[in-house]
Every structure is written in C-alpha cells, then in structure tokens.
PDB file of C-alpha atoms in Angstrom:
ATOM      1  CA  UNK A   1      76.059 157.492 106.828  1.00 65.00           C
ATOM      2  CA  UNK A   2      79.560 157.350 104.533  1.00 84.00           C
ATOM      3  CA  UNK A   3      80.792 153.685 104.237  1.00 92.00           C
ATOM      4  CA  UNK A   4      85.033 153.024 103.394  1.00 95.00           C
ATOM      5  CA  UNK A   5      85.674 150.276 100.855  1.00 97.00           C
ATOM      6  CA  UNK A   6      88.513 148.274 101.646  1.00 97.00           C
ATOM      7  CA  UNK A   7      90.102 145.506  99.548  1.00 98.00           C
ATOM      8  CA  UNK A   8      93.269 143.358 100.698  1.00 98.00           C
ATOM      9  CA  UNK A   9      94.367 139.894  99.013  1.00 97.00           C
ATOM     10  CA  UNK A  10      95.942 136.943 100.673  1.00 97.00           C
ATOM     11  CA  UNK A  11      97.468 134.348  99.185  1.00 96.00           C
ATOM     12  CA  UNK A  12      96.407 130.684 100.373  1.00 96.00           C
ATOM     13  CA  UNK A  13      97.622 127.610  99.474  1.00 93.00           C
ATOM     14  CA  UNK A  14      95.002 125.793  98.499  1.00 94.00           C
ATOM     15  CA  UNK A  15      92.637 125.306  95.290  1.00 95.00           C
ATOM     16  CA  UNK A  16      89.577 127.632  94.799  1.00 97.00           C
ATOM     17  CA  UNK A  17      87.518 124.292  95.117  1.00 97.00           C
ATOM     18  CA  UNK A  18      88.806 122.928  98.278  1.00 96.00           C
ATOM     19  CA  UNK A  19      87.903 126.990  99.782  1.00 97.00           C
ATOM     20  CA  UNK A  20      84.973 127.733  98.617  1.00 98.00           C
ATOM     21  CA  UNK A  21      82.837 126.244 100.880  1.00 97.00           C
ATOM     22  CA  UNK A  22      84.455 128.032 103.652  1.00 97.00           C
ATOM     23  CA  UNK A  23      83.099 130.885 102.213  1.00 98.00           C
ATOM     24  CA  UNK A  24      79.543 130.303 100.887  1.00 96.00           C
ATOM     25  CA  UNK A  25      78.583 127.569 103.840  1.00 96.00           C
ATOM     26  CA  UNK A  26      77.519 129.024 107.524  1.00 96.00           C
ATOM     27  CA  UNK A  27      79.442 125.698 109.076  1.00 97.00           C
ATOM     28  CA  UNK A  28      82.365 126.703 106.862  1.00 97.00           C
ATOM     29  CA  UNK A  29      82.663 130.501 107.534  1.00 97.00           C
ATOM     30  CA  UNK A  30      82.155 129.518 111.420  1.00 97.00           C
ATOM     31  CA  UNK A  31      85.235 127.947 111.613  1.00 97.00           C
ATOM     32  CA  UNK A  32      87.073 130.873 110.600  1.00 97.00           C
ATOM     33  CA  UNK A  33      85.214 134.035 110.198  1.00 97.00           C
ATOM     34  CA  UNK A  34      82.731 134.225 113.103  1.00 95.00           C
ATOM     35  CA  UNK A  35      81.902 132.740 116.376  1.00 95.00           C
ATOM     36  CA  UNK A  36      78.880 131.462 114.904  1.00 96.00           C
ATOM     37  CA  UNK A  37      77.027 131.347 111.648  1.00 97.00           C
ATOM     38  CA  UNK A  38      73.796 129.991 111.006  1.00 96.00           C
ATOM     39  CA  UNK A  39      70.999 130.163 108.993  1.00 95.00           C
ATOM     40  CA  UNK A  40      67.688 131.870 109.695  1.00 94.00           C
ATOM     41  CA  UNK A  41      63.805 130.632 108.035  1.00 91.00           C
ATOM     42  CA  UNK A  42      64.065 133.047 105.505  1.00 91.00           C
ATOM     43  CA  UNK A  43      67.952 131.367 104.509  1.00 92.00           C
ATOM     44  CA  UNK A  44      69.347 134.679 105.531  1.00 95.00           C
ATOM     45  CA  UNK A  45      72.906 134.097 107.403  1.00 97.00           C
ATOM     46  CA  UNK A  46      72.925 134.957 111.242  1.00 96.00           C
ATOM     47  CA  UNK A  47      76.482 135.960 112.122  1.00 96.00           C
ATOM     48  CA  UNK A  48      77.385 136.331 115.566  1.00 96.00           C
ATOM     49  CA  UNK A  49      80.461 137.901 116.819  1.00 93.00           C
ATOM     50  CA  UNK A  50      81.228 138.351 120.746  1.00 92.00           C
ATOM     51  CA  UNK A  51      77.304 137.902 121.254  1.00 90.00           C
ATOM     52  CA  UNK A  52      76.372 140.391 118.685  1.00 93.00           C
ATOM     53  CA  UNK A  53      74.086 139.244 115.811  1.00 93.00           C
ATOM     54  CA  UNK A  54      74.219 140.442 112.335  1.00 93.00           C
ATOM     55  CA  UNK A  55      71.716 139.232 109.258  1.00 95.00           C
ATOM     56  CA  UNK A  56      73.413 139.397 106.375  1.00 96.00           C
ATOM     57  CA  UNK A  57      71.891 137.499 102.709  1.00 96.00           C
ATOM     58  CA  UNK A  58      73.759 136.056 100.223  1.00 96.00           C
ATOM     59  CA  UNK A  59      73.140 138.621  97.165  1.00 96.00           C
ATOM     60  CA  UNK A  60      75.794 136.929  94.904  1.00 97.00           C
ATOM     61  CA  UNK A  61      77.877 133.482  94.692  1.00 96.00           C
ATOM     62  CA  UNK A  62      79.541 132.275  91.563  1.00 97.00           C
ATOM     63  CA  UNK A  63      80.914 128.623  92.493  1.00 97.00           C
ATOM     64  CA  UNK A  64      84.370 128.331  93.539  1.00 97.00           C
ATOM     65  CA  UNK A  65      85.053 131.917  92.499  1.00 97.00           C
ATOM     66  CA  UNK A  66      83.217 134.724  94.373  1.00 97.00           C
ATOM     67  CA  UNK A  67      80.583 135.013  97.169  1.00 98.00           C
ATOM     68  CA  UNK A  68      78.918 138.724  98.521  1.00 98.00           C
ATOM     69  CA  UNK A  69      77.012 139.096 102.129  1.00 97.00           C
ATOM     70  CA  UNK A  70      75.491 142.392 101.986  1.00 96.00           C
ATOM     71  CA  UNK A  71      74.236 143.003 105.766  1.00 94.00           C
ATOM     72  CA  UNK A  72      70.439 143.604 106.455  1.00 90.00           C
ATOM     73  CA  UNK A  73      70.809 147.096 108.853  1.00 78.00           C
ATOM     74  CA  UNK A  74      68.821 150.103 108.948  1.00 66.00           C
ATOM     75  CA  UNK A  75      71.129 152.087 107.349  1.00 65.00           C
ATOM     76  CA  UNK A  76      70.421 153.715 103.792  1.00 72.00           C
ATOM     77  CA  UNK A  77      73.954 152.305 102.083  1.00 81.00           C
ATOM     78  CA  UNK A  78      74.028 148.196 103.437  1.00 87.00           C
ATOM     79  CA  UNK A  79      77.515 147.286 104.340  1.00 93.00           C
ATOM     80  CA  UNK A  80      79.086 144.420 102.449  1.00 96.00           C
ATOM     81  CA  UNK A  81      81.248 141.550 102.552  1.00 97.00           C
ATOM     82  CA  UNK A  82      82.432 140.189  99.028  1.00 98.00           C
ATOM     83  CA  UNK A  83      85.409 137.126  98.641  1.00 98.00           C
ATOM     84  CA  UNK A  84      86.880 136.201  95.174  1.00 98.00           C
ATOM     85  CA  UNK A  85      89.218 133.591  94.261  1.00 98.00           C
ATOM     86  CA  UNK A  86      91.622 134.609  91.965  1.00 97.00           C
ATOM     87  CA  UNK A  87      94.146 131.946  90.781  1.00 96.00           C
ATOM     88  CA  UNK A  88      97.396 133.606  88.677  1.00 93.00           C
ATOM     89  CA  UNK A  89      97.724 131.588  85.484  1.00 90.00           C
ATOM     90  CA  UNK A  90     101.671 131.905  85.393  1.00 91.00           C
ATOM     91  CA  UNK A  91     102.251 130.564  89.342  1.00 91.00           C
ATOM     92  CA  UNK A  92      99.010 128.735  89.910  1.00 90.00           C
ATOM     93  CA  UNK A  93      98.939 130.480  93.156  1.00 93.00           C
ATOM     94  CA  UNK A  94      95.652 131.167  94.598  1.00 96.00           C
ATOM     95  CA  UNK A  95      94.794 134.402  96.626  1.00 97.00           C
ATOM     96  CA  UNK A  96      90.891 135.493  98.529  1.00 98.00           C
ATOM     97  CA  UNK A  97      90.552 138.668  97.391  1.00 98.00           C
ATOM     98  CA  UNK A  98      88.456 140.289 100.548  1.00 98.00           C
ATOM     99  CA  UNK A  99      86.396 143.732  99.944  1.00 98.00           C
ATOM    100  CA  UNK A 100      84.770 145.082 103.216  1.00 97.00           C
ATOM    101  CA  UNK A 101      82.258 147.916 102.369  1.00 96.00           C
ATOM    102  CA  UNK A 102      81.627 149.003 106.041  1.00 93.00           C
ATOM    103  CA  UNK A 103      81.374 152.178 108.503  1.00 90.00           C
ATOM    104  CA  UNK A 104      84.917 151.154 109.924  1.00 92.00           C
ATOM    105  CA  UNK A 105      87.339 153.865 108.291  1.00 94.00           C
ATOM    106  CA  UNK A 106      90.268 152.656 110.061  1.00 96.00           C
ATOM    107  CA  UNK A 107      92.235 150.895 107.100  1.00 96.00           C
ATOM    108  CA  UNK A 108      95.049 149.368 109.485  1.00 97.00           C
ATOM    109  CA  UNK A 109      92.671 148.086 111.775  1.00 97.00           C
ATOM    110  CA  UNK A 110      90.588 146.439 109.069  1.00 97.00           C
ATOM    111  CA  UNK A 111      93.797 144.777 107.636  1.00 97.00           C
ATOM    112  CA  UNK A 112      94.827 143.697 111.008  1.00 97.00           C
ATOM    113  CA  UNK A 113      91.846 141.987 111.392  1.00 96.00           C
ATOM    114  CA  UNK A 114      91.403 140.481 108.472  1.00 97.00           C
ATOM    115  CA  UNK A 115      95.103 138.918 108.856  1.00 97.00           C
ATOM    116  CA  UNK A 116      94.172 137.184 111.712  1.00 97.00           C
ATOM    117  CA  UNK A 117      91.020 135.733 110.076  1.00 97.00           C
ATOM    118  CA  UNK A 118      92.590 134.897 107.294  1.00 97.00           C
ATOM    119  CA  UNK A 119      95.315 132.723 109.610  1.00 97.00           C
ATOM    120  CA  UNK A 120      92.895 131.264 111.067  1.00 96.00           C
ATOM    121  CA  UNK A 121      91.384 129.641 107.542  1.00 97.00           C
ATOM    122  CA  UNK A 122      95.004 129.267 106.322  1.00 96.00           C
ATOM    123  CA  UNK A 123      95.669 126.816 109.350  1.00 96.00           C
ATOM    124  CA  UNK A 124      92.147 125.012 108.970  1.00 95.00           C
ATOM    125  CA  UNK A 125      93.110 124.589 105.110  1.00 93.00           C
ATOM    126  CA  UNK A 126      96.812 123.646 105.790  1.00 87.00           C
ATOM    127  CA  UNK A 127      97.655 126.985 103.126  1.00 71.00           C
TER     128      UNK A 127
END
C-alpha cells in the first residue's frame, strides 16, 4: 500500500529544551498528542486514540532536536511520525517541524489536524 508524506512547521514559543520532552516522553506526548501513551515490556510506545491502539518504537531521538515513531503494522512500508526542532539563528524563534508518513492522502485534513494538536501543546507550553 502507497503512503503520502506530509511535512508542516509551527512555530512555538518556547525553547527546544523546555519541548522536547513532550515529544520523546509517553506522559509528555499524552498531554497533547494522544488520549493515552504508554509504554509496553518491550519499551515500545502504546498510543491510543478514541480506543484504538497503535505500537509504534522510537527508531530515532537526537536530544532536544528530533524524535521518529515509526508504527509497528502489518503493512510492507511502516508509517511514521518524525518531530524536529528547528530554532532560526536570526529571530531565535523556534518551530516543530512535523512529517507524517501515513496512508491518509488527504493533505488538508492532515494539516487540520495537526493544528489542533499543535494548539493543544502551544497552550500546555504557554507558546
């Protein structure tokens, strides 16, 4: 099955250290990204959205800059969940730069979706 590869950015006000462990901790990203998160024997990350369970594992973190989920499924091409924190050198300003490697092709609705996420950890994070 075909995957789509979407990226958006969103800039947050806040430093790449004070976000990061929203992103790389199951209690963080369950305050903004999924009903639940938690973490299973083999330290593989149990998402759960409206009673739905996903196992995703951690296949690359680089502290306070980047973090990838790729999502244990059955299919032959894993779907994927990367964040990086990118911080522009002129501004300071820091943006999570979000790529979703998934079988959703609908770009809007991916966007919308991740907006309201996003909101959500911009409110947490006061950015």
């Amino acid at each position: 099955m075909n995957k789509n590869t979407f990226t958006t950015d969103f800039e947050i006000n806040a430093s790449p250290k004070m976000l990061y462990p929203y992103l790389n901790t199951a209690g963080g990203l369950a305050q903004w990204f999924a009903d639940d998160v938690s973490l299973d024997g083999d330290k593989n990350f149990l998402f759960s959205w409206d009673g739905e369970e996903n196992k995703a594992k951690l296949t690359g973190q680089r502290s306070n800059i980047y973090v990838k989920y790729e999502f244990l499924d059955e299919d032959e091409e894993p779907s994927y969940i990367e964040f990086k924190l990118e911080v522009n050198e002129l501004t300071q300003a820091t943006f999570l730069v979000i790529t979703d490697h998934s079988s959703n092709f609908d770009n809007e609705e991916l966007f919308e979706m991740w907006e309201q996420m996003v909101g959500a950890l911009k409110e947490i994070v006061g950015g």
